[in-house]
PDB file of C-alpha atoms in Angstrom:
ATOM      1  CA  MET A  23     -32.690 -10.493  -1.472  1.00 50.00           C
ATOM      2  CA  THR A  24     -31.300  -6.641  -0.473  1.00 67.00           C
ATOM      3  CA  SER A  25     -28.492  -5.642  -3.389  1.00 77.00           C
ATOM      4  CA  PHE A  26     -25.232  -3.474  -2.232  1.00 83.00           C
ATOM      5  CA  ALA A  27     -26.113   0.079  -3.099  1.00 78.00           C
ATOM      6  CA  PRO A  28     -22.801   1.936  -5.180  1.00 82.00           C
ATOM      7  CA  ASP A  29     -21.722   5.179  -4.544  1.00 77.00           C
ATOM      8  CA  SER A  30     -22.183   7.677  -7.394  1.00 74.00           C
ATOM      9  CA  LEU A  31     -20.457   8.895  -9.960  1.00 75.00           C
ATOM     10  CA  VAL A  32     -20.001  12.152 -11.857  1.00 72.00           C
ATOM     11  CA  LEU A  33     -18.985  11.003 -15.691  1.00 73.00           C
ATOM     12  CA  ASN A  34     -16.189  12.836 -17.814  1.00 70.00           C
ATOM     13  CA  ARG A  35     -16.889  12.868 -21.204  1.00 68.00           C
ATOM     14  CA  LYS A  36     -13.127  12.671 -22.651  1.00 66.00           C
ATOM     15  CA  LEU A  37     -12.877   9.198 -20.912  1.00 72.00           C
ATOM     16  CA  PRO A  38     -14.245   6.176 -21.564  1.00 82.00           C
ATOM     17  CA  LEU A  39     -17.796   5.765 -19.750  1.00 85.00           C
ATOM     18  CA  TRP A  40     -17.511   1.614 -19.131  1.00 87.00           C
ATOM     19  CA  TYR A  41     -14.017   2.476 -17.548  1.00 82.00           C
ATOM     20  CA  GLN A  42     -15.312   5.110 -15.240  1.00 83.00           C
ATOM     21  CA  VAL A  43     -18.341   3.100 -14.164  1.00 88.00           C
ATOM     22  CA  SER A  44     -16.235   0.255 -13.418  1.00 87.00           C
ATOM     23  CA  GLN A  45     -13.343   2.078 -11.513  1.00 80.00           C
ATOM     24  CA  SER A  46     -16.367   3.501  -9.293  1.00 83.00           C
ATOM     25  CA  LEU A  47     -17.935   0.234  -8.731  1.00 88.00           C
ATOM     26  CA  ARG A  48     -14.682  -1.367  -7.940  1.00 84.00           C
ATOM     27  CA  ALA A  49     -14.231   1.166  -5.067  1.00 79.00           C
ATOM     28  CA  SER A  50     -17.726   0.663  -3.791  1.00 83.00           C
ATOM     29  CA  ILE A  51     -16.803  -2.663  -3.515  1.00 85.00           C
ATOM     30  CA  LEU A  52     -13.357  -3.060  -2.130  1.00 79.00           C
ATOM     31  CA  GLY A  53     -14.383   0.386   0.346  1.00 76.00           C
ATOM     32  CA  ARG A  54     -17.860  -1.587   1.182  1.00 78.00           C
ATOM     33  CA  SER A  55     -18.822  -2.395   4.814  1.00 78.00           C
ATOM     34  CA  PRO A  56     -18.298  -6.115   6.172  1.00 78.00           C
ATOM     35  CA  ARG A  57     -22.553  -5.819   6.702  1.00 83.00           C
ATOM     36  CA  ASP A  58     -23.147  -4.621   2.714  1.00 85.00           C
ATOM     37  CA  PRO A  59     -25.190  -7.397   1.060  1.00 88.00           C
ATOM     38  CA  LEU A  60     -22.681  -9.566  -1.350  1.00 90.00           C
ATOM     39  CA  ARG A  61     -25.312  -9.244  -4.174  1.00 91.00           C
ATOM     40  CA  LEU A  62     -25.691  -6.037  -6.810  1.00 92.00           C
ATOM     41  CA  PRO A  63     -28.226  -4.952  -8.753  1.00 92.00           C
ATOM     42  CA  THR A  64     -29.213  -5.957 -12.066  1.00 92.00           C
ATOM     43  CA  GLU A  65     -27.719  -4.756 -14.889  1.00 93.00           C
ATOM     44  CA  GLU A  66     -30.301  -2.587 -15.980  1.00 94.00           C
ATOM     45  CA  GLN A  67     -30.879  -1.403 -12.617  1.00 94.00           C
ATOM     46  CA  LEU A  68     -27.073  -0.016 -12.220  1.00 93.00           C
ATOM     47  CA  ALA A  69     -27.042   1.521 -16.031  1.00 93.00           C
ATOM     48  CA  GLY A  70     -29.820   3.426 -14.441  1.00 93.00           C
ATOM     49  CA  HIS A  71     -27.310   4.200 -11.429  1.00 92.00           C
ATOM     50  CA  TYR A  72     -24.700   5.685 -13.249  1.00 91.00           C
ATOM     51  CA  GLY A  73     -26.510   6.801 -16.617  1.00 91.00           C
ATOM     52  CA  VAL A  74     -24.836   4.793 -18.844  1.00 91.00           C
ATOM     53  CA  SER A  75     -26.416   1.896 -21.470  1.00 93.00           C
ATOM     54  CA  VAL A  76     -27.032  -1.612 -20.697  1.00 94.00           C
ATOM     55  CA  LEU A  77     -24.178  -2.121 -23.149  1.00 94.00           C
ATOM     56  CA  THR A  78     -21.712  -0.177 -21.528  1.00 92.00           C
ATOM     57  CA  MET A  79     -22.662  -1.549 -18.005  1.00 93.00           C
ATOM     58  CA  ARG A  80     -21.701  -5.077 -19.280  1.00 93.00           C
ATOM     59  CA  GLN A  81     -18.586  -3.876 -20.209  1.00 91.00           C
ATOM     60  CA  ALA A  82     -17.431  -2.519 -17.297  1.00 91.00           C
ATOM     61  CA  LEU A  83     -18.945  -5.697 -15.006  1.00 94.00           C
ATOM     62  CA  LYS A  84     -16.710  -7.953 -17.275  1.00 91.00           C
ATOM     63  CA  GLU A  85     -13.846  -6.196 -16.021  1.00 87.00           C
ATOM     64  CA  LEU A  86     -14.283  -6.393 -12.504  1.00 90.00           C
ATOM     65  CA  GLU A  87     -15.121 -10.081 -13.328  1.00 90.00           C
ATOM     66  CA  VAL A  88     -11.864 -10.702 -15.136  1.00 85.00           C
ATOM     67  CA  GLU A  89     -10.611  -8.979 -12.087  1.00 81.00           C
ATOM     68  CA  GLY A  90     -12.206 -11.463  -9.262  1.00 86.00           C
ATOM     69  CA  LEU A  91     -14.109  -9.103  -7.803  1.00 89.00           C
ATOM     70  CA  ILE A  92     -17.411 -10.349  -8.792  1.00 91.00           C
ATOM     71  CA  THR A  93     -19.162 -13.301  -9.919  1.00 92.00           C
ATOM     72  CA  ARG A  94     -21.803 -13.371 -12.233  1.00 89.00           C
ATOM     73  CA  HIS A  95     -24.574 -16.251 -12.542  1.00 87.00           C
ATOM     74  CA  ARG A  96     -27.577 -16.672 -14.875  1.00 83.00           C
ATOM     75  CA  ARG A  97     -30.817 -16.284 -13.417  1.00 81.00           C
ATOM     76  CA  ARG A  98     -29.018 -15.642 -10.007  1.00 87.00           C
ATOM     77  CA  GLY A  99     -27.358 -11.978 -10.660  1.00 90.00           C
ATOM     78  CA  THR A 100     -24.000 -10.295  -9.920  1.00 92.00           C
ATOM     79  CA  PHE A 101     -22.192 -11.443  -6.513  1.00 93.00           C
ATOM     80  CA  ILE A 102     -19.389  -9.712  -5.055  1.00 91.00           C
ATOM     81  CA  GLU A 103     -16.706 -12.418  -3.887  1.00 89.00           C
ATOM     82  CA  PRO A 104     -16.809 -12.094  -0.103  1.00 83.00           C
ATOM     83  CA  SER A 105     -12.628 -12.109  -0.394  1.00 76.00           C
ATOM     84  CA  ALA A 106     -12.405  -9.544  -2.902  1.00 66.00           C
ATOM     85  CA  ARG A 107      -9.509  -7.443  -2.571  1.00 57.00           C
ATOM     86  CA  ARG A 108      -7.060  -5.505  -4.671  1.00 50.00           C
ATOM     87  CA  GLY A 109      -4.927  -7.433  -6.747  1.00 46.00           C
ATOM     88  CA  SER A 110      -3.408  -6.819 -10.363  1.00 44.00           C
ATOM     89  CA  PRO A 111      -2.794  -3.421 -10.900  1.00 46.00           C
ATOM     90  CA  VAL A 112      -5.089  -0.257 -11.478  1.00 45.00           C
ATOM     91  CA  ARG A 113      -5.108   1.072 -15.282  1.00 47.00           C
ATOM     92  CA  LEU A 114      -4.971   4.673 -14.908  1.00 48.00           C
ATOM     93  CA  LEU A 115      -6.458   6.385 -17.181  1.00 48.00           C
ATOM     94  CA  GLY A 116      -7.036  10.470 -15.854  1.00 51.00           C
ATOM     95  CA  SER A 117     -10.019   9.639 -13.604  1.00 56.00           C
ATOM     96  CA  VAL A 118     -10.255  10.391  -9.801  1.00 60.00           C
ATOM     97  CA  ASP A 119     -12.309   7.311  -9.806  1.00 61.00           C
ATOM     98  CA  ALA A 120      -9.293   4.867 -10.540  1.00 59.00           C
ATOM     99  CA  ILE A 121      -7.298   6.584  -7.730  1.00 59.00           C
ATOM    100  CA  VAL A 122      -9.957   6.053  -5.443  1.00 58.00           C
ATOM    101  CA  ALA A 123     -10.099   2.279  -6.461  1.00 61.00           C
ATOM    102  CA  GLN A 124      -6.122   2.521  -6.195  1.00 59.00           C
ATOM    103  CA  GLN A 125      -6.231   3.244  -2.469  1.00 58.00           C
ATOM    104  CA  SER A 126      -9.737   1.255  -1.539  1.00 59.00           C
ATOM    105  CA  GLY A 127      -9.884  -2.138  -0.410  1.00 61.00           C
ATOM    106  CA  MET A 128      -7.264  -1.975   3.136  1.00 73.00           C
ATOM    107  CA  THR A 129      -7.431  -1.760   6.433  1.00 86.00           C
ATOM    108  CA  THR A 130      -6.536   1.490   7.547  1.00 91.00           C
ATOM    109  CA  GLU A 131      -5.074   2.869  11.330  1.00 94.00           C
ATOM    110  CA  LEU A 132      -4.864   6.429  11.818  1.00 95.00           C
ATOM    111  CA  LEU A 133      -1.427   6.685  13.751  1.00 96.00           C
ATOM    112  CA  GLU A 134      -1.079  10.741  13.751  1.00 96.00           C
ATOM    113  CA  GLN A 135      -3.041  13.571  13.203  1.00 96.00           C
ATOM    114  CA  GLY A 136      -1.820  17.359  13.811  1.00 96.00           C
ATOM    115  CA  SER A 137      -0.216  20.176  11.551  1.00 96.00           C
ATOM    116  CA  ALA A 138       3.012  21.117   9.968  1.00 96.00           C
ATOM    117  CA  PRO A 139       4.815  23.994   9.182  1.00 96.00           C
ATOM    118  CA  ALA A 140       4.194  24.968   5.579  1.00 96.00           C
ATOM    119  CA  SER A 141       7.698  25.385   4.695  1.00 93.00           C
ATOM    120  CA  GLY A 142      10.560  23.901   2.333  1.00 91.00           C
ATOM    121  CA  GLU A 143       9.145  21.100  -0.157  1.00 89.00           C
ATOM    122  CA  LEU A 144       5.776  21.638   1.237  1.00 94.00           C
ATOM    123  CA  SER A 145       5.837  25.718   0.535  1.00 94.00           C
ATOM    124  CA  GLU A 146       5.552  24.658  -3.056  1.00 92.00           C
ATOM    125  CA  TYR A 147       1.909  23.577  -2.866  1.00 95.00           C
ATOM    126  CA  PHE A 148       1.049  25.920  -0.559  1.00 96.00           C
ATOM    127  CA  PRO A 149       2.562  28.996  -1.130  1.00 94.00           C
ATOM    128  CA  ASP A 150      -0.183  31.158   0.505  1.00 95.00           C
ATOM    129  CA  LEU A 151      -0.119  28.962   4.125  1.00 96.00           C
ATOM    130  CA  THR A 152       2.241  29.105   7.126  1.00 96.00           C
ATOM    131  CA  GLU A 153       0.768  25.673   8.393  1.00 97.00           C
ATOM    132  CA  VAL A 154      -1.130  22.688   7.407  1.00 98.00           C
ATOM    133  CA  ALA A 155      -2.786  19.835   8.327  1.00 98.00           C
ATOM    134  CA  THR A 156      -1.798  16.914   8.607  1.00 97.00           C
ATOM    135  CA  TYR A 157      -2.308  13.498   8.671  1.00 97.00           C
ATOM    136  CA  HIS A 158      -0.280   9.765   9.057  1.00 97.00           C
ATOM    137  CA  ARG A 159      -1.885   5.930   8.349  1.00 96.00           C
ATOM    138  CA  LEU A 160      -1.208   2.659   7.918  1.00 95.00           C
ATOM    139  CA  ARG A 161      -3.052   0.412   5.520  1.00 91.00           C
ATOM    140  CA  GLY A 162      -2.408  -2.892   5.310  1.00 89.00           C
ATOM    141  CA  ASP A 163      -3.727  -6.598   3.523  1.00 82.00           C
ATOM    142  CA  ALA A 164      -7.493  -6.814   4.839  1.00 76.00           C
ATOM    143  CA  LYS A 165      -7.184 -10.429   4.513  1.00 76.00           C
ATOM    144  CA  THR A 166      -3.834 -11.044   6.219  1.00 81.00           C
ATOM    145  CA  GLY A 167      -3.062  -8.203   8.247  1.00 83.00           C
ATOM    146  CA  GLU A 168       0.288  -7.578   6.697  1.00 88.00           C
ATOM    147  CA  PRO A 169       1.438  -3.602   6.314  1.00 92.00           C
ATOM    148  CA  THR A 170       1.323  -2.472   2.980  1.00 89.00           C
ATOM    149  CA  ASN A 171       1.731   0.607   2.812  1.00 91.00           C
ATOM    150  CA  HIS A 172       1.988   4.193   5.065  1.00 94.00           C
ATOM    151  CA  ALA A 173       0.856   7.628   4.007  1.00 94.00           C
ATOM    152  CA  ARG A 174       0.831  11.388   5.275  1.00 96.00           C
ATOM    153  CA  ASN A 175      -1.341  13.722   3.867  1.00 97.00           C
ATOM    154  CA  TYR A 176      -1.060  17.330   3.672  1.00 98.00           C
ATOM    155  CA  VAL A 177      -4.327  19.332   3.552  1.00 98.00           C
ATOM    156  CA  ARG A 178      -5.316  22.732   3.871  1.00 98.00           C
ATOM    157  CA  PRO A 179      -6.501  23.460   6.950  1.00 97.00           C
ATOM    158  CA  GLU A 180      -9.758  24.794   6.331  1.00 97.00           C
ATOM    159  CA  LEU A 181     -11.091  21.532   4.614  1.00 97.00           C
ATOM    160  CA  ALA A 182      -9.337  19.469   7.659  1.00 97.00           C
ATOM    161  CA  ALA A 183     -11.676  21.001   9.771  1.00 96.00           C
ATOM    162  CA  ARG A 184     -14.214  19.361   8.076  1.00 96.00           C
ATOM    163  CA  ILE A 185     -13.179  15.912   7.678  1.00 96.00           C
ATOM    164  CA  ASP A 186     -13.791  13.647  10.152  1.00 94.00           C
ATOM    165  CA  ARG A 187     -11.279  10.858  11.608  1.00 92.00           C
ATOM    166  CA  ASP A 188     -13.936   8.016  11.145  1.00 92.00           C
ATOM    167  CA  ASP A 189     -14.014   8.974   7.382  1.00 92.00           C
ATOM    168  CA  LEU A 190     -10.412   8.883   7.322  1.00 91.00           C
ATOM    169  CA  ILE A 191     -10.154   5.382   8.306  1.00 90.00           C
ATOM    170  CA  ARG A 192     -12.911   3.887   5.946  1.00 86.00           C
ATOM    171  CA  TRP A 193     -12.213   5.773   2.910  1.00 87.00           C
ATOM    172  CA  PRO A 194      -8.758   7.198   0.829  1.00 88.00           C
ATOM    173  CA  MET A 195      -8.596  10.882   1.469  1.00 92.00           C
ATOM    174  CA  THR A 196      -9.648  11.649  -2.469  1.00 90.00           C
ATOM    175  CA  LYS A 197     -12.674  10.282  -1.791  1.00 88.00           C
ATOM    176  CA  VAL A 198     -13.254  12.247   1.466  1.00 93.00           C
ATOM    177  CA  LEU A 199     -12.593  15.352   0.162  1.00 94.00           C
ATOM    178  CA  ARG A 200     -14.648  14.774  -2.782  1.00 91.00           C
ATOM    179  CA  ASP A 201     -17.829  12.730  -1.678  1.00 89.00           C
ATOM    180  CA  VAL A 202     -17.831  14.148   2.195  1.00 92.00           C
ATOM    181  CA  VAL A 203     -16.010  17.797   2.206  1.00 95.00           C
ATOM    182  CA  GLY A 204     -17.565  18.564  -1.204  1.00 93.00           C
ATOM    183  CA  VAL A 205     -14.484  20.133  -2.884  1.00 93.00           C
ATOM    184  CA  ALA A 206     -14.398  19.769  -6.840  1.00 91.00           C
ATOM    185  CA  ILE A 207     -11.303  18.183  -7.203  1.00 90.00           C
ATOM    186  CA  SER A 208      -9.810  19.251 -10.894  1.00 87.00           C
ATOM    187  CA  ARG A 209      -7.040  16.877 -10.807  1.00 85.00           C
ATOM    188  CA  ILE A 210      -4.163  14.589  -9.671  1.00 86.00           C
ATOM    189  CA  THR A 211      -0.611  14.393 -10.727  1.00 85.00           C
ATOM    190  CA  ASP A 212       1.223  11.168  -9.907  1.00 82.00           C
ATOM    191  CA  THR A 213       4.712  10.712  -9.281  1.00 84.00           C
ATOM    192  CA  VAL A 214       6.220   7.019  -8.490  1.00 81.00           C
ATOM    193  CA  GLU A 215       9.947   6.404  -8.140  1.00 83.00           C
ATOM    194  CA  ALA A 216      11.614   3.790  -6.174  1.00 81.00           C
ATOM    195  CA  ARG A 217      13.951   4.409  -3.235  1.00 84.00           C
ATOM    196  CA  LEU A 218      15.067   2.223  -0.048  1.00 84.00           C
ATOM    197  CA  ALA A 219      13.587   2.418   3.159  1.00 87.00           C
ATOM    198  CA  ASP A 220      14.576   4.946   6.061  1.00 90.00           C
ATOM    199  CA  PRO A 221      14.104   2.738   9.360  1.00 91.00           C
ATOM    200  CA  GLU A 222      10.497   4.234   9.905  1.00 94.00           C
ATOM    201  CA  THR A 223       9.120   3.044   6.358  1.00 93.00           C
ATOM    202  CA  ALA A 224      11.303  -0.167   7.610  1.00 91.00           C
ATOM    203  CA  ARG A 225       9.499  -0.699  10.881  1.00 95.00           C
ATOM    204  CA  LEU A 226       5.999   0.484   9.855  1.00 95.00           C
ATOM    205  CA  LEU A 227       6.090  -1.738   6.492  1.00 93.00           C
ATOM    206  CA  GLN A 228       7.585  -4.780   8.781  1.00 92.00           C
ATOM    207  CA  VAL A 229      10.414  -5.093   5.482  1.00 86.00           C
ATOM    208  CA  PRO A 230      14.416  -4.871   5.873  1.00 83.00           C
ATOM    209  CA  LEU A 231      16.336  -1.747   6.018  1.00 83.00           C
ATOM    210  CA  LEU A 232      17.542  -0.633   2.883  1.00 80.00           C
ATOM    211  CA  SER A 233      14.819  -2.663   0.982  1.00 79.00           C
ATOM    212  CA  PRO A 234      13.331  -1.388  -2.448  1.00 81.00           C
ATOM    213  CA  ILE A 235       9.779   0.553  -2.037  1.00 86.00           C
ATOM    214  CA  LEU A 236       8.007   2.408  -4.070  1.00 86.00           C
ATOM    215  CA  HIS A 237       7.730   6.368  -3.326  1.00 89.00           C
ATOM    216  CA  TYR A 238       4.496   7.925  -4.359  1.00 88.00           C
ATOM    217  CA  THR A 239       3.667  11.519  -4.271  1.00 90.00           C
ATOM    218  CA  GLY A 240       0.206  12.658  -5.318  1.00 89.00           C
ATOM    219  CA  VAL A 241      -0.739  16.119  -5.835  1.00 92.00           C
ATOM    220  CA  THR A 242      -4.590  17.184  -5.581  1.00 93.00           C
ATOM    221  CA  TYR A 243      -5.771  20.019  -6.970  1.00 93.00           C
ATOM    222  CA  ASP A 244      -9.387  22.029  -7.204  1.00 92.00           C
ATOM    223  CA  GLU A 245     -10.780  23.768 -10.557  1.00 89.00           C
ATOM    224  CA  SER A 246      -8.844  26.976  -9.596  1.00 91.00           C
ATOM    225  CA  GLY A 247      -5.428  25.344  -9.865  1.00 91.00           C
ATOM    226  CA  ARG A 248      -4.995  25.725  -5.979  1.00 95.00           C
ATOM    227  CA  VAL A 249      -3.439  22.390  -3.828  1.00 96.00           C
ATOM    228  CA  LEU A 250      -5.963  20.892  -1.737  1.00 97.00           C
ATOM    229  CA  ASP A 251      -3.512  18.165  -0.639  1.00 97.00           C
ATOM    230  CA  VAL A 252      -0.350  16.188  -1.111  1.00 96.00           C
ATOM    231  CA  ALA A 253      -0.433  12.542  -0.335  1.00 94.00           C
ATOM    232  CA  VAL A 254       3.219  10.966   0.196  1.00 94.00           C
ATOM    233  CA  ILE A 255       3.052   7.083   0.571  1.00 92.00           C
ATOM    234  CA  HIS A 256       5.745   4.496   0.495  1.00 93.00           C
ATOM    235  CA  TYR A 257       4.638   1.204  -0.812  1.00 89.00           C
ATOM    236  CA  ARG A 258       6.519  -1.939   0.021  1.00 88.00           C
ATOM    237  CA  GLY A 259       7.742  -3.351  -3.180  1.00 78.00           C
ATOM    238  CA  ASP A 260       6.969  -6.438  -3.446  1.00 73.00           C
ATOM    239  CA  ARG A 261       3.226  -5.598  -2.897  1.00 68.00           C
ATOM    240  CA  PHE A 262       2.478  -3.176  -5.399  1.00 65.00           C
ATOM    241  CA  SER A 263       3.052  -1.704  -8.907  1.00 59.00           C
ATOM    242  CA  PHE A 264       1.331   0.534 -10.760  1.00 58.00           C
ATOM    243  CA  THR A 265       0.522   0.592 -14.968  1.00 55.00           C
ATOM    244  CA  VAL A 266      -0.283   3.706 -16.715  1.00 53.00           C
ATOM    245  CA  SER A 267      -1.864   3.790 -20.097  1.00 48.00           C
ATOM    246  CA  LEU A 268      -1.846   7.088 -21.746  1.00 43.00           C
ATOM    247  CA  ASP A 269      -4.790   7.548 -24.645  1.00 44.00           C
ATOM    248  CA  ALA A 270      -3.308   9.264 -27.473  1.00 42.00           C
ATOM    249  CA  HIS A 271      -6.665  10.744 -28.628  1.00 39.00           C
TER     250      HIS A 271
END
């Protein structure tokens, strides 16, 4: 039987290895094609793929099993749950793969693609630009089709020129920039606040006007401190929660 092939991962030695591996594998599972096999490689094969010990790999798989994304059968192997989708909140420990995992596993419709002046608030992030590329996407629950969030991304034009429409429908912007465009992402800052749904958000997310939503702003930086992408996402307040864990060490 052919096994599912997970994405590669560049490990950050400052974060728990099992956590990074679990989040990378989680994103691969949630972003898989319906045609992909459900069977995962063996623990030993996965450990070799990620460059970690079998013990670390076992801990990462246990995390995904608890979440209900995989099932493990003695002698038969480890399998992706066919109905696997995002459920419990992701514990964000500063990993880019955690951000990718948080955004994966949904249906995506590209509503609009174009450009906008780098003025107002955007000028703070892109002081060297007069114009940025824009993408507006609507995401929905892969199982029910219910809209869950809509996102606007503001991206440097030279990067947007290398972004393919199909990649944006399949993957989160963070993954497209890192793995397809090939930029080195240094950090992402996240801001989440409670707001009330404006007319556009209420219409797209199919919620009452002025109902509670989560307003998320994510700013992606490269190694020189230059902003690559600003994401502004409106989440349905009854479908999302965010958990952030800080490592004191």
